[in-house]
mmCIF file of C-alpha atoms in Angstrom:
data_model
loop_
_atom_site.group_PDB
_atom_site.id
_atom_site.type_symbol
_atom_site.label_atom_id
_atom_site.label_comp_id
_atom_site.label_asym_id
_atom_site.label_seq_id
_atom_site.Cartn_x
_atom_site.Cartn_y
_atom_site.Cartn_z
ATOM 1 C CA MET A 1319 -34.706 13.813 -16.144
ATOM 2 C CA ASP A 1320 -33.787 10.990 -13.862
ATOM 3 C CA THR A 1321 -36.459 11.335 -11.153
ATOM 4 C CA VAL A 1322 -40.044 11.583 -10.941
ATOM 5 C CA LYS A 1323 -41.425 14.950 -11.251
ATOM 6 C CA ILE A 1324 -44.645 16.928 -10.936
ATOM 7 C CA VAL A 1325 -45.642 19.537 -12.985
ATOM 8 C CA ASP A 1326 -48.647 21.637 -11.437
ATOM 9 C CA GLY A 1327 -51.092 23.265 -13.601
ATOM 10 C CA GLU A 1328 -53.582 25.769 -13.501
ATOM 11 C CA ILE A 1329 -57.923 25.777 -13.155
ATOM 12 C CA PHE A 1330 -59.533 28.790 -13.813
ATOM 13 C CA THR A 1331 -63.456 29.162 -13.212
ATOM 14 C CA ASP A 1332 -65.922 31.634 -13.935
ATOM 15 C CA HIS A 1333 -69.413 31.846 -14.848
ATOM 16 C CA ARG A 1334 -68.456 30.414 -18.531
ATOM 17 C CA GLY A 1335 -67.159 27.315 -16.687
ATOM 18 C CA THR A 1336 -63.426 25.871 -16.006
ATOM 19 C CA ILE A 1337 -60.437 26.092 -18.065
ATOM 20 C CA ARG A 1338 -57.589 23.202 -16.920
ATOM 21 C CA SER A 1339 -54.364 23.921 -18.313
ATOM 22 C CA LEU A 1340 -50.514 22.822 -18.161
ATOM 23 C CA ASN A 1341 -48.914 26.085 -19.041
ATOM 24 C CA ASN A 1342 -46.111 25.025 -17.281
ATOM 25 C CA PHE A 1343 -45.080 21.814 -19.470
ATOM 26 C CA LEU A 1344 -43.770 22.417 -22.966
ATOM 27 C CA PHE A 1345 -44.729 19.236 -24.949
ATOM 28 C CA GLU A 1346 -41.602 19.456 -27.226
ATOM 29 C CA ASP A 1347 -40.698 15.659 -26.473
ATOM 30 C CA VAL A 1348 -44.142 14.290 -26.766
ATOM 31 C CA LYS A 1349 -44.460 11.878 -29.824
ATOM 32 C CA ARG A 1350 -48.079 10.757 -28.986
ATOM 33 C CA THR A 1351 -50.927 10.227 -26.770
ATOM 34 C CA TYR A 1352 -53.749 8.098 -25.649
ATOM 35 C CA ILE A 1353 -56.583 7.928 -23.091
ATOM 36 C CA ILE A 1354 -57.374 5.321 -20.555
ATOM 37 C CA HIS A 1355 -60.777 4.773 -19.496
ATOM 38 C CA HIS A 1356 -61.580 2.584 -16.948
ATOM 39 C CA PRO A 1357 -65.370 1.994 -16.580
ATOM 40 C CA GLU A 1358 -65.512 0.523 -13.015
ATOM 41 C CA PRO A 1359 -62.937 0.927 -10.176
ATOM 42 C CA SER A 1360 -61.687 -2.671 -9.602
ATOM 43 C CA ILE A 1361 -59.818 -2.598 -12.556
ATOM 44 C CA ILE A 1362 -55.879 -2.464 -12.288
ATOM 45 C CA ARG A 1363 -53.465 -1.858 -14.878
ATOM 46 C CA GLY A 1364 -49.770 -2.742 -15.010
ATOM 47 C CA TRP A 1365 -46.930 -3.152 -14.264
ATOM 48 C CA HIS A 1366 -45.866 -1.692 -17.541
ATOM 49 C CA GLY A 1367 -42.294 -0.837 -17.918
ATOM 50 C CA HIS A 1368 -40.057 1.171 -20.053
ATOM 51 C CA MET A 1369 -36.238 1.164 -20.542
ATOM 52 C CA HIS A 1370 -36.134 3.802 -22.886
ATOM 53 C CA GLU A 1371 -39.817 5.524 -23.073
ATOM 54 C CA ARG A 1372 -40.728 8.324 -21.069
ATOM 55 C CA LYS A 1373 -44.531 8.904 -20.102
ATOM 56 C CA TRP A 1374 -46.537 11.658 -18.636
ATOM 57 C CA PHE A 1375 -50.019 10.934 -16.805
ATOM 58 C CA TYR A 1376 -52.901 13.762 -16.496
ATOM 59 C CA CYS A 1377 -56.256 12.840 -14.935
ATOM 60 C CA LEU A 1378 -59.173 14.211 -16.837
ATOM 61 C CA LYS A 1379 -62.064 12.623 -15.179
ATOM 62 C CA GLY A 1380 -62.443 10.805 -11.815
ATOM 63 C CA ALA A 1381 -59.662 10.137 -9.455
ATOM 64 C CA TRP A 1382 -56.857 7.582 -9.857
ATOM 65 C CA THR A 1383 -53.591 6.145 -8.021
ATOM 66 C CA LEU A 1384 -50.460 6.020 -9.779
ATOM 67 C CA ALA A 1385 -47.750 3.812 -8.522
ATOM 68 C CA LEU A 1386 -44.343 3.902 -10.010
ATOM 69 C CA VAL A 1387 -41.240 1.570 -9.643
ATOM 70 C CA LYS A 1388 -37.863 1.818 -10.723
ATOM 71 C CA ILE A 1389 -36.926 -1.351 -12.039
ATOM 72 C CA ASP A 1390 -33.152 -2.900 -11.126
ATOM 73 C CA ASP A 1391 -33.196 -6.111 -13.330
ATOM 74 C CA TRP A 1392 -35.590 -5.914 -16.522
ATOM 75 C CA THR A 1393 -35.594 -9.717 -16.893
ATOM 76 C CA ASN A 1394 -35.981 -10.619 -13.190
ATOM 77 C CA PRO A 1395 -36.594 -7.545 -10.542
ATOM 78 C CA SER A 1396 -36.210 -7.724 -7.249
ATOM 79 C CA HIS A 1397 -39.726 -8.042 -5.437
ATOM 80 C CA ASP A 1398 -39.040 -5.677 -2.518
ATOM 81 C CA LEU A 1399 -38.717 -2.675 -4.601
ATOM 82 C CA VAL A 1400 -40.718 0.184 -3.311
ATOM 83 C CA PRO A 1401 -43.185 2.102 -5.078
ATOM 84 C CA GLN A 1402 -43.815 5.813 -5.199
ATOM 85 C CA VAL A 1403 -47.417 6.504 -4.983
ATOM 86 C CA PHE A 1404 -49.268 9.332 -6.699
ATOM 87 C CA HIS A 1405 -52.768 10.636 -6.281
ATOM 88 C CA LEU A 1406 -54.710 11.998 -9.219
ATOM 89 C CA ASN A 1407 -57.998 13.752 -9.151
ATOM 90 C CA GLU A 1408 -59.985 15.808 -11.692
ATOM 91 C CA ASN A 1409 -60.085 18.536 -9.291
ATOM 92 C CA GLU A 1410 -55.946 19.301 -9.431
ATOM 93 C CA SER A 1411 -53.975 20.072 -12.550
ATOM 94 C CA LYS A 1412 -51.281 18.073 -12.046
ATOM 95 C CA LEU A 1413 -49.274 16.097 -14.276
ATOM 96 C CA ILE A 1414 -46.713 13.317 -13.185
ATOM 97 C CA CYS A 1415 -43.746 13.237 -15.672
ATOM 98 C CA VAL A 1416 -42.187 9.575 -15.751
ATOM 99 C CA PRO A 1417 -38.264 9.172 -16.821
ATOM 100 C CA ALA A 1418 -37.403 6.029 -18.753
ATOM 101 C CA GLY A 1419 -36.196 2.915 -16.586
ATOM 102 C CA TYR A 1420 -39.775 2.929 -14.486
ATOM 103 C CA ALA A 1421 -42.651 0.474 -14.503
ATOM 104 C CA ASN A 1422 -46.209 1.857 -13.735
ATOM 105 C CA CYS A 1423 -49.341 0.540 -12.191
ATOM 106 C CA LEU A 1424 -52.788 2.373 -12.293
ATOM 107 C CA LYS A 1425 -55.993 1.882 -10.313
ATOM 108 C CA ALA A 1426 -58.850 4.413 -10.893
ATOM 109 C CA HIS A 1427 -61.038 5.184 -7.855
ATOM 110 C CA SER A 1428 -64.734 6.096 -9.175
ATOM 111 C CA PRO A 1429 -66.402 4.875 -12.146
ATOM 112 C CA GLU A 1430 -65.894 6.150 -15.173
ATOM 113 C CA SER A 1431 -62.610 7.553 -14.698
ATOM 114 C CA ILE A 1432 -60.429 8.825 -17.837
ATOM 115 C CA ILE A 1433 -56.574 9.591 -17.754
ATOM 116 C CA GLN A 1434 -54.515 10.820 -20.465
ATOM 117 C CA VAL A 1435 -51.047 9.451 -21.102
ATOM 118 C CA PHE A 1436 -48.357 11.379 -22.930
ATOM 119 C CA SER A 1437 -45.119 9.142 -24.658
ATOM 120 C CA ASP A 1438 -42.133 10.461 -26.153
ATOM 121 C CA VAL A 1439 -41.792 7.128 -28.345
ATOM 122 C CA PRO A 1440 -43.604 6.706 -31.564
ATOM 123 C CA ILE A 1441 -45.979 3.067 -30.998
ATOM 124 C CA PRO A 1442 -43.473 0.741 -33.556
ATOM 125 C CA GLU A 1443 -40.581 1.904 -30.647
ATOM 126 C CA ALA A 1444 -42.631 1.211 -27.713
ATOM 127 C CA TYR A 1445 -43.601 -2.288 -28.802
ATOM 128 C CA ASN A 1446 -40.144 -2.797 -28.570
ATOM 129 C CA ASP A 1447 -39.557 -1.377 -24.978
ATOM 130 C CA SER A 1448 -42.383 -3.074 -23.413
ATOM 131 C CA TRP A 1449 -41.884 -5.004 -20.087
ATOM 132 C CA ARG A 1450 -45.023 -6.364 -17.987
ATOM 133 C CA TYR A 1451 -45.400 -7.861 -14.684
ATOM 134 C CA ASN A 1452 -47.877 -9.084 -12.554
ATOM 135 C CA SER A 1453 -50.353 -6.153 -11.055
ATOM 136 C CA GLU A 1454 -49.735 -7.681 -7.290
ATOM 137 C CA LEU A 1455 -45.923 -7.263 -7.305
ATOM 138 C CA TRP A 1456 -44.622 -4.590 -5.180
ATOM 139 C CA MET A 1457 -48.146 -3.040 -4.228
ATOM 140 C CA ASP A 1458 -51.035 -4.333 -1.920
ATOM 141 C CA TRP A 1459 -53.818 -2.554 -4.074
ATOM 142 C CA SER A 1460 -56.684 -3.700 -1.562
ATOM 143 C CA ASN A 1461 -55.034 -0.453 0.699
ATOM 144 C CA PHE A 1462 -56.223 1.807 -2.018
#
């Protein structure tokens, strides 16, 4: 996978409640998962990049903006990279699949938003492939 992809899931609702699924996604490459909870929307999380690690993002609660940039130089990335921007919310079952070589940045849009992140790299390896950049780089978050 060299480009960002979207996997559309399903939402089923009846008198018993709602089921949100990702039946079109195979979890065979996933090695770990974690959940990010933002208590209020002013928090911007990122930029966090990975040369080798792939990630998948899925909104569990609230609404999020996810911005992604393909890094051109890991030690001194260009300041004019253009992010791909995705909007996720709890009313859609949508998984954003991010290949290796990207940095991500997140912003919640409602209080108590929760997003689940899946990774194809175990935690010891992830520490050795972690690149962090200023959240104000590449994106004017005041527009979101």
